Short mmCIF file of C-alpha atoms in Angstrom, two decimals:
data_model
loop_
_atom_site.label_atom_id
_atom_site.label_comp_id
_atom_site.label_asym_id
_atom_site.label_seq_id
_atom_site.Cartn_x
_atom_site.Cartn_y
_atom_site.Cartn_z
CA UNK Y 613 -11.46 67.76 -1.26
CA UNK Y 614 -14.19 69.35 -3.26
CA UNK Y 615 -17.07 67.34 -4.23
CA UNK Y 616 -16.81 66.68 -7.91
CA UNK Y 617 -12.98 66.17 -9.02
CA UNK Y 618 -11.33 67.78 -11.90
CA UNK Y 619 -13.09 70.87 -13.31
CA UNK Y 620 -12.79 72.13 -16.09
CA UNK Y 621 -8.53 72.55 -17.08
CA UNK Y 622 -7.80 75.97 -18.16
CA UNK Y 623 -8.32 77.22 -21.94
CA UNK Y 624 -5.56 75.82 -24.32
CA UNK Y 625 -3.37 78.57 -25.56
CA UNK Y 626 -4.63 80.30 -28.54
CA UNK Y 627 -2.50 79.99 -31.75
CA UNK Y 628 -0.29 83.15 -33.00
CA UNK Y 629 -3.32 84.77 -35.14
CA UNK Y 630 -1.36 84.03 -38.44
CA UNK Y 631 -1.16 80.32 -37.93
CA UNK Y 632 -5.02 80.14 -36.75
CA UNK Y 633 -6.20 82.68 -40.15
CA UNK Y 634 -4.20 79.94 -41.91
CA UNK Y 635 -6.90 76.99 -40.37
CA UNK Y 636 -8.47 74.95 -42.79
CA UNK Y 637 -10.26 72.46 -40.38
CA UNK Y 638 -10.70 71.99 -36.73
CA UNK Y 639 -8.91 68.77 -36.34
CA UNK Y 640 -5.39 71.41 -36.51
CA UNK Y 641 -5.79 72.65 -33.76
CA UNK Y 642 -4.73 70.11 -31.30
CA UNK Y 643 -6.72 71.07 -27.76
CA UNK Y 644 -8.94 73.66 -28.90
CA UNK Y 645 -8.31 77.07 -27.89
CA UNK Y 646 -11.49 78.69 -27.50
CA UNK Y 647 -14.04 75.12 -26.16
CA UNK Y 648 -16.89 76.51 -24.30
CA UNK Y 649 -19.67 74.77 -23.45
CA UNK Y 650 -20.61 70.62 -23.06
CA UNK Y 651 -20.88 71.23 -19.15
CA UNK Y 652 -23.98 68.36 -18.41
CA UNK Y 653 -21.33 66.24 -21.06
CA UNK Y 654 -18.56 66.76 -18.66
CA UNK Y 655 -19.76 66.02 -15.95
CA UNK Y 656 -20.82 62.83 -16.89
CA UNK Y 657 -16.64 62.47 -16.93
CA UNK Y 658 -16.37 64.15 -13.85
CA UNK Y 659 -18.79 61.42 -12.11
CA UNK Y 660 -17.01 58.80 -13.01
CA UNK Y 661 -13.70 60.20 -12.19
CA UNK Y 662 -15.03 60.75 -8.56
CA UNK Y 663 -16.22 57.28 -8.56
CA UNK Y 664 -12.83 55.26 -9.60
CA UNK Y 665 -11.37 58.06 -6.54
CA UNK Y 666 -13.54 57.07 -4.04
CA UNK Y 667 -12.56 53.32 -5.37
CA UNK Y 668 -15.55 52.12 -7.04
CA UNK Y 669 -13.81 50.30 -10.46
CA UNK Y 670 -15.29 48.26 -12.85
CA UNK Y 671 -18.30 49.06 -14.93
CA UNK Y 672 -18.24 52.48 -15.38
CA UNK Y 673 -17.20 52.72 -18.90
CA UNK Y 674 -18.36 55.92 -20.46
CA UNK Y 675 -19.39 56.30 -23.87
CA UNK Y 676 -19.32 60.20 -25.90
CA UNK Y 677 -20.87 59.56 -29.60
CA UNK Y 678 -22.15 62.35 -32.28
CA UNK Y 679 -21.79 62.51 -35.72
CA UNK Y 680 -18.45 63.83 -37.45
CA UNK Y 681 -17.12 67.45 -36.28
CA UNK Y 682 -19.23 67.26 -33.14
CA UNK Y 683 -16.92 68.26 -30.80
CA UNK Y 684 -15.45 64.76 -29.68
CA UNK Y 685 -11.90 64.66 -29.99
CA UNK Y 686 -12.44 68.33 -28.51
CA UNK Y 687 -14.14 67.25 -25.03
CA UNK Y 688 -11.47 63.99 -25.31
CA UNK Y 689 -8.91 66.37 -24.94
CA UNK Y 690 -10.22 68.45 -22.56
CA UNK Y 691 -11.35 65.56 -20.29
CA UNK Y 692 -7.49 63.70 -20.61
CA UNK Y 693 -5.29 67.60 -20.15
CA UNK Y 694 -7.39 67.59 -16.75
CA UNK Y 695 -6.66 64.19 -15.93
CA UNK Y 696 -2.87 65.29 -16.32
CA UNK Y 697 -2.88 68.19 -14.63
CA UNK Y 698 -4.52 66.68 -11.36
CA UNK Y 699 -2.14 64.16 -11.35
CA UNK Y 700 0.34 64.37 -8.31
CA UNK Y 701 3.08 62.80 -6.30
CA UNK Y 702 1.37 61.84 -3.63
CA UNK Y 703 -1.82 60.95 -5.95
CA UNK Y 704 -0.62 59.93 -9.31
CA UNK Y 705 -3.15 59.68 -12.42
CA UNK Y 706 -2.57 59.16 -15.68
CA UNK Y 707 -4.25 59.13 -18.94
CA UNK Y 708 -3.60 56.41 -21.75
CA UNK Y 709 -4.80 57.00 -25.35
CA UNK Y 710 -5.71 53.99 -27.09
CA UNK Y 711 -6.10 53.23 -30.48
CA UNK Y 712 -9.32 51.14 -31.26
CA UNK Y 713 -6.97 48.28 -33.30
CA UNK Y 714 -5.16 47.66 -30.01
CA UNK Y 715 -8.20 46.54 -28.21
CA UNK Y 716 -7.89 43.12 -30.50
CA UNK Y 717 -4.27 42.46 -28.17
CA UNK Y 718 -4.24 42.31 -24.45
CA UNK Y 719 -0.96 42.52 -24.45
CA UNK Y 720 -0.38 45.51 -27.00
CA UNK Y 721 -3.53 47.52 -24.40
CA UNK Y 722 -1.16 46.90 -21.47
CA UNK Y 723 2.01 47.64 -22.77
CA UNK Y 724 0.17 50.81 -23.25
CA UNK Y 725 -0.83 51.53 -20.10
CA UNK Y 726 2.49 50.83 -18.42
CA UNK Y 727 4.11 52.81 -20.86
CA UNK Y 728 2.08 55.83 -19.88
CA UNK Y 729 2.72 54.87 -16.43
CA UNK Y 730 6.12 54.91 -16.72
CA UNK Y 731 6.26 58.72 -18.26
CA UNK Y 732 4.19 59.87 -15.61
CA UNK Y 733 6.16 58.44 -13.43
CA UNK Y 734 9.31 59.86 -14.52
CA UNK Y 735 7.61 63.34 -14.42
CA UNK Y 736 5.95 62.95 -10.97
CA UNK Y 737 9.75 61.73 -9.78
CA UNK Y 738 11.21 65.44 -10.72
CA UNK Y 739 8.54 67.44 -8.30
CA UNK Y 740 8.33 64.95 -5.88
CA UNK Y 741 9.94 64.57 -2.03
CA UNK Y 742 13.15 62.34 -1.82
CA UNK Y 743 10.94 59.77 -0.25
CA UNK Y 744 8.06 59.99 -3.00
CA UNK Y 745 10.74 60.49 -5.60
CA UNK Y 746 12.51 57.31 -4.43
CA UNK Y 747 9.52 55.33 -4.03
CA UNK Y 748 8.19 57.12 -7.64
CA UNK Y 749 11.57 55.49 -9.14
CA UNK Y 750 10.80 52.20 -7.93
CA UNK Y 751 7.38 52.46 -9.30
CA UNK Y 752 8.99 53.49 -12.95
CA UNK Y 753 12.07 50.72 -12.97
CA UNK Y 754 9.07 47.73 -11.97
CA UNK Y 755 7.10 49.13 -14.86
CA UNK Y 756 10.78 49.54 -17.13
CA UNK Y 757 10.90 45.60 -16.31
CA UNK Y 758 7.55 44.79 -17.11
CA UNK Y 759 7.13 46.24 -20.02
CA UNK Y 760 10.16 44.34 -21.35
CA UNK Y 761 8.80 41.47 -20.15
CA UNK Y 762 5.51 42.38 -22.12
CA UNK Y 763 7.44 43.11 -25.29
CA UNK Y 764 9.54 39.54 -25.27
CA UNK Y 765 6.49 37.81 -25.58
CA UNK Y 766 6.54 39.12 -29.03
CA UNK Y 767 2.72 39.08 -29.43
CA UNK Y 768 1.53 40.21 -32.98
CA UNK Y 769 1.11 39.52 -36.70
CA UNK Y 770 4.82 38.16 -36.68
CA UNK Y 771 3.14 35.45 -34.16
CA UNK Y 772 5.14 34.46 -30.66
CA UNK Y 773 6.45 31.28 -28.47
CA UNK Y 774 4.04 29.54 -26.42
CA UNK Y 775 5.73 26.32 -24.40
CA UNK Y 776 8.23 26.54 -26.82
CA UNK Y 777 6.36 26.52 -30.05
CA UNK Y 778 5.20 29.37 -32.33
CA UNK Y 779 1.88 30.29 -32.92
CA UNK Y 780 0.85 32.41 -35.27
CA UNK Y 781 -2.73 34.02 -35.70
CA UNK Y 782 -6.11 34.51 -34.35
CA UNK Y 783 -5.27 31.15 -32.66
CA UNK Y 784 -1.96 32.76 -30.85
CA UNK Y 785 -4.13 35.80 -29.83
CA UNK Y 786 -6.86 33.47 -28.43
CA UNK Y 787 -4.14 31.34 -26.17
CA UNK Y 788 -3.11 34.63 -23.62
CA UNK Y 789 -5.89 35.86 -22.60
CA UNK Y 790 -6.58 39.12 -20.70
CA UNK Y 791 -7.12 38.41 -17.22
CA UNK Y 792 -3.73 37.54 -16.18
CA UNK Y 793 -1.51 39.70 -18.84
CA UNK Y 794 -3.88 42.75 -16.67
CA UNK Y 795 -3.48 41.30 -12.94
CA UNK Y 796 0.40 41.05 -13.57
CA UNK Y 797 0.35 44.85 -15.13
CA UNK Y 798 -1.38 45.86 -11.10
CA UNK Y 799 1.47 45.32 -9.76
CA UNK Y 800 2.24 48.89 -11.11
CA UNK Y 801 -0.68 50.16 -12.57
CA UNK Y 802 -2.53 49.26 -9.19
CA UNK Y 803 -0.14 52.57 -7.77
CA UNK Y 804 -2.22 54.66 -10.36
CA UNK Y 805 -5.69 55.66 -11.33
CA UNK Y 806 -5.82 54.79 -14.24
CA UNK Y 807 -8.36 56.86 -17.32
CA UNK Y 808 -7.97 55.32 -20.77
CA UNK Y 809 -9.25 57.15 -23.86
CA UNK Y 810 -10.13 55.61 -27.24
CA UNK Y 811 -10.82 57.75 -30.19
CA UNK Y 812 -12.67 57.05 -33.33
CA UNK Y 813 -14.29 54.00 -30.96
CA UNK Y 814 -16.50 52.61 -33.82
CA UNK Y 815 -13.57 51.09 -35.09
CA UNK Y 816 -12.91 48.62 -32.28
CA UNK Y 817 -12.25 45.41 -34.09
CA UNK Y 818 -15.25 43.01 -33.62
CA UNK Y 819 -14.27 39.02 -32.12
CA UNK Y 820 -13.02 37.34 -28.98
CA UNK Y 821 -9.84 38.93 -27.97
CA UNK Y 822 -11.26 42.49 -28.53
CA UNK Y 823 -14.08 40.44 -26.07
CA UNK Y 824 -11.61 39.52 -24.12
CA UNK Y 825 -9.83 43.08 -22.82
CA UNK Y 826 -13.43 45.26 -23.30
CA UNK Y 827 -14.15 42.72 -20.20
CA UNK Y 828 -11.14 43.43 -18.11
CA UNK Y 829 -11.65 47.32 -19.53
CA UNK Y 830 -15.36 47.86 -18.75
CA UNK Y 831 -15.97 44.66 -16.46
CA UNK Y 832 -13.21 43.37 -14.27
CA UNK Y 833 -9.82 45.14 -14.66
CA UNK Y 834 -8.02 42.97 -12.30
CA UNK Y 835 -7.43 45.34 -9.44
CA UNK Y 836 -6.41 48.45 -11.48
CA UNK Y 837 -8.18 51.57 -10.87
CA UNK Y 838 -9.37 52.56 -14.28
CA UNK Y 839 -12.14 53.57 -16.09
CA UNK Y 840 -12.48 53.85 -19.51
CA UNK Y 841 -14.09 56.11 -22.01
CA UNK Y 842 -14.82 55.45 -25.81
CA UNK Y 843 -15.25 59.00 -28.07
CA UNK Y 844 -16.83 57.89 -31.84
CA UNK Y 845 -19.03 58.38 -34.43
CA UNK Y 846 -22.50 57.65 -33.99
CA UNK Y 847 -23.15 53.95 -33.68
CA UNK Y 848 -20.34 53.54 -31.40
CA UNK Y 849 -22.97 51.50 -28.76
CA UNK Y 850 -23.56 49.39 -31.23
CA UNK Y 851 -20.40 48.16 -32.21
CA UNK Y 852 -18.76 48.32 -29.09
CA UNK Y 853 -22.20 46.16 -27.59
CA UNK Y 854 -20.74 43.72 -30.81
CA UNK Y 855 -17.43 43.28 -29.62
CA UNK Y 856 -19.52 42.40 -26.18
CA UNK Y 857 -19.34 45.32 -23.79
CA UNK Y 858 -22.79 45.05 -22.27
CA UNK Y 859 -24.57 46.13 -19.03
CA UNK Y 860 -23.92 50.01 -19.28
CA UNK Y 861 -23.39 51.94 -16.46
CA UNK Y 862 -26.75 54.60 -15.87
CA UNK Y 863 -26.33 58.08 -17.44
CA UNK Y 864 -22.55 57.13 -19.48
CA UNK Y 865 -23.94 57.33 -22.56
CA UNK Y 866 -23.78 60.60 -23.54
CA UNK Y 867 -25.37 61.93 -27.51
CA UNK Y 868 -23.28 65.37 -28.78
CA UNK Y 869 -25.81 67.43 -29.94
CA UNK Y 870 -25.45 70.88 -31.58
CA UNK Y 871 -24.13 73.61 -28.46
CA UNK Y 872 -26.60 76.13 -27.17
CA UNK Y 873 -26.44 79.12 -29.69
CA UNK Y 874 -25.27 81.02 -26.19
CA UNK Y 875 -22.23 78.27 -26.13
CA UNK Y 876 -21.08 78.47 -29.87
CA UNK Y 877 -21.92 82.70 -29.07
CA UNK Y 878 -19.35 82.08 -26.10
CA UNK Y 879 -17.05 80.39 -27.86
CA UNK Y 880 -16.83 82.91 -30.91
CA UNK Y 881 -16.71 85.78 -28.50
CA UNK Y 882 -13.46 84.56 -27.12
CA UNK Y 883 -11.55 84.38 -30.36
CA UNK Y 884 -13.01 88.06 -31.06
CA UNK Y 885 -11.14 89.19 -27.91
CA UNK Y 886 -8.03 87.23 -28.23
CA UNK Y 887 -7.50 88.21 -31.90
CA UNK Y 888 -9.02 92.24 -32.68
CA UNK Y 889 -10.35 94.94 -31.44
CA UNK Y 890 -13.90 95.96 -30.86
CA UNK Y 891 -16.77 97.42 -28.88
CA UNK Y 892 -18.37 94.91 -26.72
CA UNK Y 893 -21.48 95.77 -29.07
CA UNK Y 894 -19.69 95.07 -31.92
CA UNK Y 895 -18.29 92.19 -30.95
CA UNK Y 896 -21.78 90.87 -29.22
CA UNK Y 897 -23.69 91.21 -32.77
CA UNK Y 898 -20.37 89.52 -34.26
CA UNK Y 899 -20.86 86.52 -31.91
CA UNK Y 900 -24.33 85.89 -32.25
CA UNK Y 901 -24.61 86.24 -36.13
CA UNK Y 902 -21.68 83.70 -36.61
CA UNK Y 903 -23.10 81.38 -33.53
CA UNK Y 904 -26.82 81.30 -35.36
CA UNK Y 905 -25.17 80.38 -38.61
CA UNK Y 906 -22.99 77.88 -36.79
CA UNK Y 907 -26.61 76.32 -35.48
CA UNK Y 908 -24.05 75.00 -32.69
CA UNK Y 909 -22.29 72.43 -34.67
CA UNK Y 910 -18.85 72.73 -33.12
CA UNK Y 911 -17.19 71.82 -36.64
CA UNK Y 912 -19.11 75.09 -37.98
CA UNK Y 913 -18.05 77.39 -35.26
CA UNK Y 914 -14.75 76.88 -35.96
CA UNK Y 915 -15.15 76.72 -39.75
CA UNK Y 916 -17.27 80.55 -39.26
CA UNK Y 917 -15.00 81.91 -36.88
CA UNK Y 918 -11.87 81.49 -39.05
CA UNK Y 919 -13.77 83.02 -42.32
CA UNK Y 920 -14.65 85.73 -40.45
CA UNK Y 921 -11.19 86.43 -38.59
CA UNK Y 922 -9.95 86.24 -42.56
CA UNK Y 923 -12.50 89.15 -43.38
CA UNK Y 924 -11.75 91.26 -40.05
CA UNK Y 925 -7.94 90.77 -41.29
CA UNK Y 926 -8.31 92.15 -44.96
CA UNK Y 927 -10.40 94.84 -43.96
CA UNK Y 928 -7.28 96.29 -41.05
CA UNK Y 929 -9.37 94.42 -38.39
CA UNK Y 930 -12.22 96.11 -38.51
CA UNK Y 931 -16.12 95.08 -37.09
CA UNK Y 932 -18.95 96.48 -38.71
CA UNK Y 933 -22.22 95.47 -39.86
CA UNK Y 934 -21.26 95.51 -43.49
CA UNK Y 935 -17.95 93.65 -42.98
CA UNK Y 936 -20.48 91.37 -40.97
CA UNK Y 937 -22.15 90.48 -44.13
CA UNK Y 938 -19.52 89.26 -46.08
CA UNK Y 939 -18.20 87.00 -43.55
CA UNK Y 940 -21.32 85.46 -42.84
CA UNK Y 941 -21.48 84.73 -46.72
CA UNK Y 942 -18.14 82.97 -46.61
CA UNK Y 943 -19.00 81.52 -43.59
CA UNK Y 944 -21.81 79.72 -45.58
CA UNK Y 945 -19.18 78.89 -48.39
CA UNK Y 946 -17.22 77.30 -46.13
CA UNK Y 947 -20.62 75.00 -44.25
CA UNK Y 948 -21.28 74.59 -48.04
CA UNK Y 949 -17.62 72.87 -48.49
CA UNK Y 950 -17.85 71.10 -45.83
CA UNK Y 951 -21.08 69.29 -47.17
CA UNK Y 952 -19.59 68.53 -50.06
CA UNK Y 953 -17.05 66.55 -48.56
CA UNK Y 954 -19.38 64.79 -46.45
CA UNK Y 955 -21.61 64.20 -49.34
CA UNK Y 956 -18.03 62.90 -51.56
CA UNK Y 957 -17.11 59.90 -48.52
CA UNK Y 958 -19.76 57.89 -49.38
CA UNK Y 959 -20.79 55.32 -51.86
CA UNK Y 960 -24.14 56.24 -53.22
CA UNK Y 961 -24.82 59.31 -55.78
CA UNK Y 962 -26.53 62.97 -54.19
CA UNK Y 963 -29.75 61.68 -55.43
CA UNK Y 964 -30.69 59.53 -53.25
CA UNK Y 965 -29.44 62.11 -49.77
CA UNK Y 966 -31.38 64.32 -51.65
CA UNK Y 967 -34.38 61.93 -51.72
CA UNK Y 968 -34.10 61.06 -47.65
CA UNK Y 969 -34.17 65.06 -46.90
CA UNK Y 970 -37.00 65.81 -48.84
CA UNK Y 971 -38.62 62.90 -47.44
CA UNK Y 972 -37.99 64.37 -44.16
CA UNK Y 973 -39.34 67.57 -45.38
CA UNK Y 974 -42.34 66.53 -45.53
CA UNK Y 975 -43.00 65.41 -41.57
CA UNK Y 976 -44.78 66.95 -39.17
CA UNK Y 977 -44.76 67.51 -35.54
CA UNK Y 978 -43.10 64.88 -33.83
CA UNK Y 979 -41.35 63.59 -36.73
CA UNK Y 980 -40.35 66.23 -38.53
CA UNK Y 981 -37.23 66.58 -40.37
CA UNK Y 982 -37.09 62.39 -39.70
CA UNK Y 983 -37.52 59.59 -41.60
CA UNK Y 984 -38.00 55.88 -40.32
CA UNK Y 985 -36.04 52.62 -40.72
CA UNK Y 986 -38.04 51.29 -43.41
CA UNK Y 987 -38.46 54.26 -45.11
CA UNK Y 988 -34.39 54.28 -45.68
CA UNK Y 989 -34.67 50.82 -46.85
CA UNK Y 990 -37.52 51.52 -49.71
CA UNK Y 991 -35.59 55.18 -50.74
CA UNK Y 992 -32.37 53.63 -51.74
CA UNK Y 993 -33.64 50.38 -52.69
CA UNK Y 994 -32.42 51.09 -56.59
CA UNK Y 995 -29.25 52.77 -55.31
CA UNK Y 996 -28.65 49.70 -53.47
CA UNK Y 997 -28.86 47.41 -55.72
CA UNK Y 998 -27.22 48.78 -58.06
CA UNK Y 999 -23.80 48.79 -55.64
CA UNK Y 1000 -24.84 45.17 -54.33
CA UNK Y 1001 -24.85 46.93 -50.82
CA UNK Y 1002 -27.18 45.92 -47.22
CA UNK Y 1003 -29.27 48.35 -46.02
CA UNK Y 1004 -27.00 48.06 -42.80
CA UNK Y 1005 -24.33 48.75 -44.69
CA UNK Y 1006 -25.38 51.97 -46.94
CA UNK Y 1007 -26.56 53.58 -42.96
CA UNK Y 1008 -23.21 52.32 -41.42
CA UNK Y 1009 -21.83 54.36 -44.41
CA UNK Y 1010 -24.00 57.41 -43.47
CA UNK Y 1011 -23.62 57.49 -40.23
CA UNK Y 1012 -20.04 57.63 -40.55
CA UNK Y 1013 -19.75 60.39 -43.08
CA UNK Y 1014 -22.45 62.59 -41.02
CA UNK Y 1015 -24.98 62.41 -43.31
CA UNK Y 1016 -27.71 60.79 -41.58
CA UNK Y 1017 -27.98 60.55 -37.20
CA UNK Y 1018 -29.98 58.23 -34.73
CA UNK Y 1019 -32.78 59.80 -33.25
CA UNK Y 1020 -31.83 59.00 -29.83
CA UNK Y 1021 -35.26 58.76 -28.79
CA UNK Y 1022 -37.21 57.03 -31.39
CA UNK Y 1023 -35.45 53.53 -32.26
CA UNK Y 1024 -34.64 52.77 -35.98
CA UNK Y 1025 -35.27 56.46 -36.69
CA UNK Y 1026 -32.81 59.11 -38.73
CA UNK Y 1027 -31.92 62.42 -38.94
CA UNK Y 1028 -29.83 65.16 -40.45
CA UNK Y 1029 -27.66 65.85 -37.91
CA UNK Y 1030 -27.65 69.73 -38.72
CA UNK Y 1031 -30.95 71.66 -39.62
CA UNK Y 1032 -28.59 73.23 -42.72
CA UNK Y 1033 -27.30 69.84 -43.95
CA UNK Y 1034 -30.89 68.43 -45.01
CA UNK Y 1035 -31.42 72.60 -46.38
CA UNK Y 1036 -27.76 71.80 -48.77
CA UNK Y 1037 -29.11 68.13 -49.84
CA UNK Y 1038 -32.97 68.79 -51.07
CA UNK Y 1039 -31.29 72.28 -52.82
CA UNK Y 1040 -28.58 69.61 -54.89
CA UNK Y 1041 -28.64 70.78 -58.56
CA UNK Y 1042 -29.19 66.40 -59.48
CA UNK Y 1043 -31.97 65.41 -60.96
CA UNK Y 1044 -34.26 62.34 -59.25
CA UNK Y 1045 -34.87 59.32 -60.83
CA UNK Y 1046 -38.11 58.58 -62.41
CA UNK Y 1047 -38.33 55.78 -60.39
CA UNK Y 1048 -37.76 57.35 -57.54
CA UNK Y 1049 -39.56 60.65 -57.56
#
């Protein structure tokens, strides 16, 4: 066995050229066909998988967080694909995707785990020798019965029966603790190595039942070989703390930053090699220029790449210097469209963020491009008073919209996740109110 399990899976199959050129957002792609880079981040996943393989369970929870467009979902899909590709009848693994809303119900979570295990048992039994297939089918039968038993409990909004009496709402949820539910499921799930993936984890519901479920996923999975990976926006770790998740494992928190220009160029070069002809020098020039325009931001890599592809296609597939300038101009338009969309997602007028961007631009040295919590508080006070918004609500809104991101090395400080976003905000054609000039 190799030192580290699950090398990156082969690249996803690219879409037909016509379909790819019609894309307006990378979220339409599914698994990213030109995924490149993220080696250090992927090694965090590999390390956790290796520990699980060796029998170390509990406490290895991973958190991958970053601003919108940082590539969280693309990385998650790569990790899920790796788990699924390496599952065998003799060594079964199962990758389970959970909606964060289900984390408040142990029954809903375990039902999703059991369902995924049942599907994998069914798939593997068709590939296995007879003796192994019979064992897998026994697990499948047990899993189907357990799933039905959990379904019969009827936990949910409509309530369920406890001791012959109907219960509803939060009291019903509290009646059934997570430990026994997970422990019963170990009869099936204990046969697998289970990797749980939660996307949009910043939306995890805060409450006692969530705390109970997270305790099983993180600290004590009741005999189930399990590790969990949470993918979410920049405040995901803080939300999970509020949900009761604590004592994070060393080196299991990953803050997704922009890719290096080299990795961004590698992704764009794969796209050009797949869809277009041209000399090596031409493709290198195009890849480098588009990567620099993207500033390594995964969302922009896709947007500038598609914009360039459309320009190339409209000009008979030629890659020359004149067309590159046109492609870069289209890329700038796509970037600005993205920023306008981010700005439309917040609850305050544009001048508020222009003011923050101007303040950040005045900084030098280690604080260049950064604003402190106190500065955010003061510079947004007038706007927040109008909307009756707290500073916590303002920051959550700005983080979720991707207009601000925490400075990982400096608590209570914030920056713009992409340098060109700060430029865009400073150049907004809006006047600052006299009271904040």
